[in-house]
């Protein structure tokens, strides 16, 4: 994908969002300018932005336990997520790949859409706003996504503030439930502090998986893999406000 001039202007921020975002230079912070450690921590946390309920059965009544692990390996940041979701794989897959409506159920996103489809190879554009405490950052991302036989999603950044970036998410049936495994590796251009950086990434990643799992369970309860009219309308409204 190629960024428009307006997108390029919007993407000039100091930080970036969940896997696969392009930072800019105008982070909003009050009441004073951001120090270098905070900028680095925010960059690390926002890199997780791209990325991500109860039911009618005993399984659906139990919340999913989301295991998020973040570590630094030299300059590389590694993120792993494991969770068993109380739905069939088809509902998990539908939510993880519904990029055109993802802004309706992932709160960090203002806009999300597929710009190009070539079989199982897509180009996905996302914009959003990440907030924590007195920090606020806008982000833009352009990703190449490969869908592998309804069981794996591979993605790498086309444009963004990384030296390198890639992730893979797998979906596997586990009885009547679904095991989701996510592994991401990226090298940011800005130093990530070893303490606060991974902690912020972990918190934001956990929140986004909670939101996606809630959508999976909601679709499972309705028995329909497609997005609900209300969620579709919410995504469309956020998309319109972002343009």
XYZ file of N, CA and C in Angstrom:
729
model
N 0.835 -1.192 0.000
C 0.000 0.000 0.000
C 0.869 1.240 0.000
N 0.353 2.295 -0.605
C 1.069 3.554 -0.625
C 0.307 4.575 0.174
N 0.978 5.276 1.127
C 0.303 6.276 1.938
C -0.005 7.516 1.117
N -1.170 8.090 1.327
C -1.497 9.369 0.747
C -0.754 10.451 1.500
N -0.774 11.682 0.959
C -0.095 12.793 1.633
C -0.684 13.047 2.997
N -2.035 12.956 3.097
C -2.675 13.194 4.399
C -2.314 12.109 5.384
N -2.227 10.865 4.910
C -1.841 9.779 5.801
C -0.407 9.972 6.265
N 0.464 10.387 5.335
C 1.851 10.604 5.716
C 1.954 11.682 6.777
N 1.152 12.737 6.614
C 1.183 13.809 7.610
C 0.693 13.314 8.947
N -0.383 12.492 8.924
C -0.940 11.993 10.173
C 0.020 11.054 10.854
N 0.883 10.369 10.049
C 1.702 9.331 10.621
C 2.995 9.861 11.224
N 3.226 11.188 11.162
C 4.429 11.762 11.734
C 4.267 11.965 13.223
N 4.407 10.888 13.988
C 4.226 10.923 15.438
C 5.453 10.337 16.109
N 5.613 10.579 17.406
C 6.801 10.070 18.085
C 6.698 8.612 18.435
N 5.518 8.049 18.457
C 5.357 6.685 18.927
C 4.563 5.893 17.918
N 4.407 4.607 18.208
C 3.642 3.795 17.315
C 2.765 2.834 18.053
N 1.875 2.148 17.349
C 0.868 1.328 17.981
C 1.149 -0.148 17.894
N 0.186 -0.967 18.258
C 0.297 -2.416 18.297
C 0.889 -2.897 17.015
N 1.561 -3.990 16.960
C 2.294 -4.488 15.832
C 1.858 -3.844 14.522
N 2.804 -3.221 13.891
C 2.594 -2.683 12.567
C 1.929 -1.346 12.563
N 2.629 -0.338 13.012
C 2.120 1.010 12.893
C 3.230 1.923 12.455
N 2.854 3.054 11.950
C 3.847 4.029 11.545
C 3.739 5.247 12.429
N 4.790 5.594 13.169
C 4.708 6.681 14.126
C 4.823 8.034 13.475
N 4.564 9.062 14.266
C 4.729 10.414 13.792
C 5.509 11.215 14.783
N 5.378 12.518 14.757
C 6.215 13.342 15.599
C 5.468 14.238 16.532
N 4.165 14.128 16.578
C 3.429 15.096 17.361
C 2.631 14.489 18.473
N 3.253 13.679 19.312
C 2.517 13.079 20.419
C 1.978 14.162 21.326
N 0.752 13.945 21.787
C 0.125 14.899 22.681
C 0.390 14.490 24.106
N 0.947 15.380 24.897
C 1.274 15.061 26.264
C 1.094 16.281 27.134
N 0.563 16.101 28.310
C 0.363 17.212 29.225
C 0.781 16.744 30.608
N 1.360 17.675 31.434
C 1.474 19.087 31.147
C 2.824 19.500 30.624
N 3.802 18.541 30.445
C 5.123 18.928 30.006
C 5.583 18.012 28.901
N 6.671 18.371 28.222
C 7.162 17.594 27.100
C 7.623 16.225 27.567
N 7.531 15.234 26.689
C 7.866 13.875 27.036
C 9.370 13.690 27.093
N 9.866 13.056 28.140
C 11.281 12.765 28.263
C 11.623 11.589 27.364
N 12.908 11.365 27.112
C 13.338 10.281 26.238
C 12.879 8.916 26.722
N 13.026 8.581 28.027
C 12.531 7.265 28.465
C 11.049 7.081 28.224
N 10.241 8.130 28.462
C 8.801 8.010 28.237
C 8.503 7.855 26.752
N 9.247 8.560 25.906
C 9.039 8.422 24.465
C 9.315 6.994 24.043
N 10.409 6.419 24.560
C 10.770 5.057 24.194
C 9.737 4.068 24.707
N 9.283 4.277 25.946
C 8.284 3.374 26.509
C 6.989 3.448 25.723
N 6.601 4.667 25.354
C 5.362 4.837 24.604
C 5.474 4.212 23.226
N 6.646 4.323 22.594
C 6.858 3.696 21.292
C 6.670 2.188 21.396
N 7.258 1.619 22.430
C 7.143 0.177 22.610
C 5.699 -0.230 22.854
N 5.022 0.545 23.712
C 3.627 0.215 24.028
C 2.744 0.364 22.813
N 2.911 1.461 22.061
C 2.029 1.699 20.930
C 2.255 0.700 19.815
N 3.425 0.055 19.808
C 3.674 -0.979 18.809
C 2.730 -2.149 18.968
N 2.079 -2.251 20.088
C 1.104 -3.310 20.281
C -0.286 -2.884 19.844
N -0.475 -1.676 19.455
C -1.832 -1.233 19.122
C -2.408 -1.838 17.895
N -1.465 -2.259 16.843
C -1.955 -2.880 15.629
C -2.197 -4.316 15.851
N -1.954 -4.372 16.279
C -2.254 -5.622 16.391
C -3.422 -5.386 16.676
N -6.771 -7.296 20.465
C -5.575 -7.136 19.717
C -6.260 -6.408 19.692
N -17.062 -11.948 28.107
C -18.493 -12.213 27.809
C -18.959 -13.530 28.422
N -20.021 -13.521 28.447
C -20.585 -14.775 28.926
C -21.362 -15.421 27.805
N -21.652 -16.695 27.940
C -22.325 -17.416 26.873
C -23.472 -18.247 27.392
N -23.910 -19.169 26.549
C -25.084 -19.966 26.887
C -24.713 -21.351 27.385
N -23.399 -21.640 27.449
C -22.961 -22.933 27.946
C -22.008 -22.721 29.096
N -21.713 -23.770 29.909
C -20.758 -23.618 30.999
C -19.407 -23.112 30.514
N -18.953 -23.544 29.316
C -17.658 -23.089 28.809
C -17.684 -21.597 28.548
N -18.754 -21.097 27.923
C -18.839 -19.690 27.600
C -18.996 -18.823 28.841
N -19.420 -19.408 29.937
C -19.608 -18.631 31.156
C -18.290 -18.298 31.831
N -17.200 -18.957 31.410
C -15.897 -18.731 32.022
C -15.074 -17.783 31.144
N -14.503 -16.730 31.710
C -13.672 -15.836 30.918
C -12.393 -16.533 30.488
N -11.911 -16.197 29.316
C -10.683 -16.796 28.811
C -9.483 -16.249 29.575
N -8.544 -17.128 29.926
C -7.313 -16.712 30.592
C -6.280 -16.392 29.517
N -5.905 -15.139 29.409
C -5.002 -14.689 28.351
C -3.587 -14.606 28.907
N -2.695 -15.416 28.364
C -1.298 -15.438 28.800
C -0.477 -14.598 27.828
N -0.003 -13.440 28.296
C 0.791 -12.534 27.467
C 2.203 -12.469 28.036
N 3.191 -12.729 27.192
C 4.590 -12.673 27.614
C 5.349 -11.729 26.691
N 6.085 -10.825 27.294
C 6.868 -9.850 26.530
C 8.295 -9.860 27.065
N 9.245 -9.942 26.170
C 10.642 -9.893 26.602
C 11.497 -9.179 25.565
N 12.633 -8.689 26.045
C 13.613 -8.077 25.156
C 14.755 -9.050 24.941
N 15.148 -9.206 23.687
C 16.308 -10.013 23.332
C 17.263 -9.106 22.579
N 18.129 -8.466 23.326
C 18.959 -7.432 22.722
C 18.077 -6.262 22.339
N 18.134 -5.845 21.087
C 17.270 -4.752 20.645
C 15.916 -5.248 20.158
N 15.737 -6.557 20.047
C 14.460 -7.122 19.587
C 13.465 -7.240 20.731
N 12.189 -6.931 20.435
C 11.087 -7.137 21.372
C 10.277 -8.333 20.876
N 10.030 -9.288 21.769
C 9.302 -10.511 21.414
C 8.012 -10.573 22.227
N 6.892 -10.770 21.543
C 5.582 -10.843 22.187
C 4.948 -12.195 21.871
N 4.527 -12.914 22.924
C 3.834 -14.193 22.750
C 2.519 -14.159 23.517
N 1.474 -14.673 22.886
C 0.158 -14.745 23.511
C -0.400 -16.147 23.311
N -0.925 -16.729 24.391
C -1.616 -18.014 24.318
C -2.937 -17.882 25.050
N -4.008 -18.344 24.418
C -5.324 -18.287 25.053
C -6.223 -19.352 24.443
N -7.061 -19.951 25.274
C -8.081 -20.881 24.798
C -9.423 -20.165 24.887
N -10.065 -20.013 23.742
C -11.304 -19.239 23.636
C -12.503 -20.185 23.596
N -13.552 -19.885 24.350
C -14.724 -20.771 24.396
C -15.650 -20.618 23.197
N -15.071 -20.767 22.009
C -15.868 -20.738 20.776
C -15.262 -21.729 19.791
N -15.985 -22.025 18.733
C -15.437 -22.828 17.646
C -14.424 -22.000 16.855
N -13.469 -22.658 16.181
C -12.447 -21.932 15.423
C -13.003 -20.972 14.375
N -14.144 -21.310 13.772
C -14.674 -20.454 12.708
C -15.024 -19.057 13.218
N -15.450 -18.949 14.471
C -15.775 -17.639 15.028
C -14.499 -16.856 15.359
N -13.500 -17.555 15.879
C -12.222 -16.909 16.170
C -11.578 -16.404 14.886
N -11.587 -17.226 13.869
C -10.975 -16.854 12.587
C -11.705 -15.658 11.975
N -13.022 -15.672 12.033
C -13.808 -14.575 11.456
C -13.462 -13.245 12.100
N -13.299 -13.233 13.413
C -12.997 -11.977 14.120
C -11.564 -11.526 13.861
N -10.620 -12.455 13.878
C -9.212 -12.105 13.680
C -8.930 -11.572 12.280
N -9.764 -11.934 11.312
C -9.530 -11.517 9.927
C -10.547 -10.503 9.409
N -11.441 -10.033 10.259
C -12.474 -9.076 9.833
C -11.920 -7.650 9.919
N -10.907 -7.361 9.117
C -10.229 -6.067 9.194
C -11.142 -4.899 8.826
N -12.119 -5.128 7.952
C -13.001 -4.043 7.541
C -13.915 -3.572 8.664
N -14.126 -4.408 9.690
C -15.000 -4.023 10.802
C -14.265 -4.007 12.149
N -12.957 -4.194 12.133
C -12.206 -4.338 13.381
C -12.273 -3.097 14.264
N -12.425 -1.922 13.655
C -12.537 -0.693 14.454
C -13.805 -0.676 15.289
N -14.748 -1.554 14.976
C -15.988 -1.621 15.743
C -15.853 -2.390 17.040
N -14.772 -3.168 17.193
C -14.623 -3.944 18.432
C -13.221 -3.899 19.045
N -12.279 -3.250 18.404
C -10.959 -3.008 19.003
C -10.847 -1.505 19.238
N -10.899 -1.109 20.494
C -11.093 0.304 20.835
C -9.941 1.207 20.435
N -8.743 0.676 20.282
C -7.606 1.515 19.937
C -7.664 1.976 18.472
N -8.482 1.312 17.651
C -8.546 1.618 16.226
C -9.614 2.654 15.906
N -9.240 3.629 15.092
C -10.204 4.580 14.544
C -10.665 4.146 13.153
N -9.798 3.465 12.448
C -10.097 3.047 11.082
C -9.347 1.762 10.782
N -10.002 0.854 10.073
C -9.364 -0.397 9.674
C -10.045 -0.884 8.399
N -9.262 -1.163 7.371
C -9.866 -1.627 6.123
C -8.850 -2.379 5.272
N -9.361 -3.270 4.445
C -8.540 -3.987 3.484
C -8.495 -3.161 2.202
N -7.325 -2.735 1.803
C -7.182 -1.922 0.594
C -7.037 -2.776 -0.662
N -6.509 -3.996 -0.482
C -6.272 -4.838 -1.658
C -6.384 -6.297 -1.254
N -7.079 -7.085 -2.081
C -7.183 -8.525 -1.892
C -6.691 -9.227 -3.153
N -5.747 -10.137 -2.967
C -5.246 -10.962 -4.067
C -5.216 -12.398 -3.548
N -6.371 -13.058 -3.639
C -6.486 -14.385 -3.056
C -6.369 -14.305 -1.545
N -5.416 -15.032 -0.999
C -5.219 -15.016 0.446
C -4.145 -14.016 0.880
N -3.757 -13.137 -0.028
C -2.788 -12.090 0.286
C -3.505 -10.733 0.284
N -3.496 -10.078 1.412
C -4.197 -8.809 1.577
C -3.228 -7.701 1.982
N -3.659 -6.471 1.720
C -2.979 -5.294 2.269
C -3.975 -4.575 3.170
N -3.579 -4.348 4.401
C -4.479 -3.810 5.423
C -3.959 -2.469 5.920
N -4.853 -1.497 5.937
C -4.518 -0.164 6.436
C -5.290 0.083 7.733
N -4.582 0.570 8.758
C -5.222 0.871 10.039
C -4.696 2.175 10.616
N -5.613 2.914 11.239
C -5.256 4.127 11.968
C -5.923 4.067 13.329
N -5.317 4.717 14.303
C -5.918 4.680 15.627
C -5.313 5.681 16.575
N -5.763 5.589 17.805
C -5.290 6.481 18.856
C -5.129 5.671 20.128
N -3.934 5.669 20.665
C -3.642 4.939 21.891
C -3.495 5.913 23.047
N -4.106 5.575 24.182
C -4.059 6.441 25.357
C -3.684 5.617 26.583
N -2.892 6.223 27.445
C -2.646 5.654 28.765
C -2.163 6.774 29.673
N -2.856 6.929 30.795
C -2.561 8.018 31.728
C -2.630 9.336 30.965
N -1.566 10.142 31.021
C -1.580 11.441 30.353
C -0.939 11.388 28.969
N -0.688 10.188 28.447
C -0.086 10.038 27.128
C -1.168 9.760 26.083
N -1.023 10.344 24.910
C -1.952 10.090 23.809
C -1.177 10.120 22.503
N -1.359 9.108 21.674
C -0.613 8.997 20.429
C -1.514 8.511 19.297
N -1.368 9.113 18.146
C -2.029 8.641 16.944
C -1.064 7.740 16.181
N -1.603 6.794 15.415
C -0.726 5.933 14.635
C -1.384 5.528 13.327
N -0.538 5.129 12.387
C -0.963 4.668 11.065
C -0.130 3.435 10.720
N -0.753 2.436 10.127
C -0.001 1.244 9.742
C -0.449 0.733 8.385
N 0.481 0.126 7.707
C 0.235 -0.510 6.422
C 0.876 -1.888 6.480
N 0.059 -2.944 6.355
C 0.576 -4.297 6.541
C 0.261 -5.210 5.378
N 1.159 -6.139 5.122
C 0.906 -7.249 4.205
C 0.470 -8.437 5.043
N -0.683 -9.000 4.727
C -1.261 -10.093 5.503
C -1.464 -11.305 4.599
N -1.039 -12.470 5.086
C -1.268 -13.725 4.371
C -2.135 -14.633 5.237
N -3.234 -15.133 4.664
C -4.139 -16.035 5.360
C -3.870 -17.465 4.888
N -3.556 -18.348 5.837
C -3.146 -19.707 5.489
C -4.220 -20.705 5.914
N -5.054 -21.113 4.978
C -5.999 -22.235 5.146
C -6.851 -22.167 6.411
N -7.278 -20.997 6.799
C -8.152 -20.870 7.951
C -7.521 -21.229 9.276
N -6.195 -21.302 9.314
C -5.545 -21.705 10.561
C -4.382 -20.793 10.977
N -3.877 -19.973 10.067
C -2.739 -19.122 10.420
C -2.813 -17.783 9.692
N -2.456 -16.719 10.409
C -2.387 -15.369 9.846
C -0.950 -14.890 9.973
N -0.344 -14.598 8.847
C 1.021 -14.080 8.849
C 0.985 -12.620 8.412
N 1.793 -11.795 9.034
C 1.768 -10.370 8.707
C 3.155 -9.758 8.852
N 3.442 -8.826 7.972
C 4.655 -8.024 8.144
C 4.363 -6.594 7.722
N 5.139 -5.690 8.268
C 4.919 -4.270 8.055
C 5.437 -3.828 6.694
N 4.619 -3.084 5.970
C 5.050 -2.475 4.724
C 5.716 -1.135 5.012
N 5.094 -0.355 5.901
C 5.676 0.926 6.305
C 5.464 1.125 7.788
N 6.491 1.595 8.461
C 6.419 1.790 9.900
C 7.789 2.048 10.486
N 7.824 2.319 11.763
C 9.055 2.732 12.428
C 9.762 1.539 13.067
N 10.185 0.596 12.236
C 10.901 -0.578 12.708
C 12.107 -0.844 11.819
N 13.096 -1.473 12.413
C 14.165 -2.032 11.603
C 13.689 -3.339 10.983
N 12.877 -4.072 11.735
C 12.271 -5.305 11.231
C 11.000 -5.581 12.023
N 10.084 -6.343 11.422
C 8.813 -6.650 12.098
C 8.100 -7.797 11.401
N 7.604 -8.762 12.171
C 6.772 -9.838 11.619
C 6.017 -10.506 12.756
N 4.844 -11.089 12.419
C 4.116 -11.854 13.422
C 3.298 -12.950 12.749
N 2.922 -13.944 13.553
C 2.065 -15.036 13.084
C 1.081 -15.382 14.190
N -0.179 -15.585 13.811
C -1.224 -15.983 14.743
C -1.861 -17.272 14.226
N -1.910 -18.297 15.077
C -2.491 -19.570 14.667
C -3.788 -19.834 15.423
N -4.704 -20.527 14.756
C -6.006 -20.881 15.309
C -6.155 -22.396 15.197
N -6.417 -23.056 16.340
C -6.477 -24.516 16.353
C -7.613 -24.994 17.243
N -8.390 -25.957 16.731
C -9.489 -26.516 17.513
C -8.950 -27.272 18.713
N -9.606 -27.072 19.850
C -9.276 -27.810 21.069
C -10.594 -28.261 21.697
N -11.068 -29.415 21.249
C -12.392 -29.855 21.641
C -13.435 -28.925 21.045
N -14.318 -28.400 21.897
C -15.342 -27.453 21.447
C -14.843 -26.017 21.537
N -13.562 -25.860 21.867
C -13.004 -24.527 22.029
C -11.912 -24.276 20.986
N -11.237 -23.146 21.104
C -10.218 -22.780 20.135
C -8.979 -22.271 20.845
N -7.833 -22.812 20.479
C -6.564 -22.310 21.000
C -5.986 -21.310 20.014
N -5.680 -20.112 20.514
C -5.065 -19.068 19.698
C -3.648 -18.833 20.212
N -2.693 -18.878 19.306
C -1.297 -18.634 19.649
C -0.765 -17.517 18.767
N -0.170 -16.538 19.396
C 0.358 -15.377 18.669
C 1.833 -15.216 19.001
N 2.649 -14.995 17.976
C 4.079 -14.751 18.178
C 4.503 -13.591 17.287
N 5.083 -12.565 17.884
C 5.549 -11.409 17.133
C 6.977 -11.038 17.514
N 7.753 -10.618 16.540
C 9.120 -10.163 16.777
C 9.334 -8.860 16.013
N 9.860 -7.859 16.686
C 10.157 -6.620 15.983
C 11.325 -5.897 16.633
N 11.996 -5.125 15.805
C 13.112 -4.307 16.264
C 12.746 -2.854 16.005
N 12.432 -2.096 17.054
C 12.084 -0.685 16.875
C 13.320 0.163 16.613
N 13.102 1.327 16.059
C 14.207 2.248 15.819
C 14.636 2.965 17.086
N 13.737 3.022 18.075
C 14.005 3.726 19.323
C 14.246 2.727 20.452
N 15.155 3.036 21.318
C 15.462 2.183 22.463
C 14.231 1.959 23.324
N 14.016 0.718 23.733
C 12.892 0.356 24.595
C 13.427 0.086 26.001
N 13.013 0.843 27.009
C 13.489 0.603 28.373
C 13.046 -0.771 28.854
N 13.920 -1.514 29.525
C 13.620 -2.904 29.879
C 12.497 -3.084 30.880
N 12.174 -2.102 31.684
C 11.128 -2.265 32.691
C 9.759 -1.829 32.220
N 9.581 -0.517 32.045
C 8.262 0.026 31.743
C 7.813 -0.325 30.323
N 8.746 -0.450 29.379
C 8.366 -0.749 27.992
C 7.613 -2.057 27.855
N 8.207 -3.196 28.258
C 7.481 -4.472 28.175
C 6.186 -4.491 28.978
N 6.156 -3.798 30.114
C 4.937 -3.769 30.928
C 3.797 -3.086 30.179
N 4.080 -1.985 29.495
C 3.055 -1.285 28.731
C 2.591 -2.116 27.543
N 3.533 -2.774 26.874
C 3.175 -3.639 25.749
C 2.262 -4.764 26.224
N 2.605 -5.368 27.357
C 1.824 -6.476 27.893
C 0.388 -6.034 28.213
N 0.245 -4.881 28.849
C -1.083 -4.403 29.236
C -1.948 -4.113 28.018
N -1.388 -3.463 27.017
C -2.172 -3.112 25.832
C -2.522 -4.351 25.013
N -1.584 -5.292 24.907
C -1.862 -6.526 24.180
C -2.985 -7.310 24.844
N -2.943 -7.394 26.169
C -3.983 -8.106 26.919
C -5.356 -7.474 26.672
N -5.415 -6.159 26.701
C -6.681 -5.457 26.492
C -7.248 -5.738 25.100
N -6.410 -5.697 24.083
C -6.892 -5.905 22.731
C -7.370 -7.335 22.508
N -6.704 -8.317 23.112
C -7.184 -9.693 23.002
C -8.497 -9.874 23.760
N -8.649 -9.206 24.893
C -9.931 -9.253 25.608
C -11.069 -8.766 24.707
N -10.825 -7.672 23.987
C -11.863 -7.104 23.128
C -12.187 -8.033 21.956
N -11.166 -8.644 21.366
C -11.415 -9.557 20.254
C -12.130 -10.822 20.720
N -11.746 -11.323 21.886
C -12.402 -12.526 22.410
C -13.869 -12.252 22.726
N -14.162 -11.067 23.270
C -15.560 -10.708 23.530
C -16.373 -10.724 22.236
N -15.781 -10.251 21.140
C -16.470 -10.273 19.852
C -16.647 -11.709 19.349
N -15.635 -12.551 19.557
C -15.754 -13.960 19.161
C -16.913 -14.635 19.887
N -16.993 -14.415 21.194
C -18.044 -15.027 21.996
C -19.413 -14.490 21.580
N -19.482 -13.181 21.296
C -20.747 -12.586 20.864
C -21.240 -13.225 19.564
N -20.344 -13.423 18.617
C -20.743 -14.041 17.346
C -21.103 -15.512 17.548
N -20.382 -16.174 18.450
C -20.687 -17.569 18.732
C -22.082 -17.719 19.333
N -22.436 -16.820 20.212
C -23.760 -16.866 20.836
C -24.868 -16.659 19.812
N -24.600 -15.806 18.822
C -25.606 -15.558 17.789
C -25.616 -16.653 16.732
N -24.532 -17.439 16.687
C -24.431 -18.508 15.704
C -24.074 -18.031 14.314
N -23.669 -16.771 14.204
C -23.347 -16.176 12.898
C -21.910 -15.648 12.935
N -21.097 -16.034 11.953
C -19.695 -15.599 11.944
C -19.535 -14.155 11.486
N -20.508 -13.641 10.745
C -20.386 -12.273 10.243
C -20.654 -11.245 11.335
N -20.214 -10.035 11.098
C -20.353 -8.961 12.074
C -21.812 -8.576 12.264
N -22.164 -8.147 13.475
C -23.532 -7.698 13.731
C -23.755 -6.327 13.111
N -25.003 -5.966 12.783
C -25.274 -4.631 12.233
C -24.783 -3.505 13.145
N -24.926 -3.688 14.457
C -24.506 -2.637 15.393
C -23.002 -2.433 15.349
N -22.230 -3.525 15.322
C -20.771 -3.416 15.269
C -20.318 -2.859 13.932
N -20.987 -3.279 12.852
C -20.659 -2.750 11.529
C -20.910 -1.248 11.470
N -22.011 -0.793 12.068
C -22.330 0.634 12.088
C -21.303 1.409 12.906
N -20.863 0.823 14.022
C -19.847 1.467 14.855
C -18.537 1.605 14.096
N -18.149 0.557 13.381
C -16.917 0.605 12.585
C -17.012 1.656 11.492
N -18.171 1.721 10.830
C -18.362 2.700 9.767
C -18.303 4.139 10.298
N -18.880 4.349 11.475
C -18.867 5.679 12.066
C -17.449 6.106 12.439
N -16.686 5.191 13.007
C -15.299 5.504 13.365
C -14.467 5.744 12.111
N -14.741 4.961 11.072
C -14.040 5.144 9.816
C -14.325 6.524 9.232
N -15.584 6.927 9.249
C -15.965 8.225 8.690
C -15.334 9.374 9.458
N -15.273 9.257 10.780
C -14.686 10.328 11.593
C -13.182 10.429 11.413
N -12.552 9.315 10.999
C -11.093 9.309 10.817
C -10.689 9.890 9.480
N -11.612 9.946 8.533
C -11.268 10.413 7.176
C -11.344 11.926 7.067
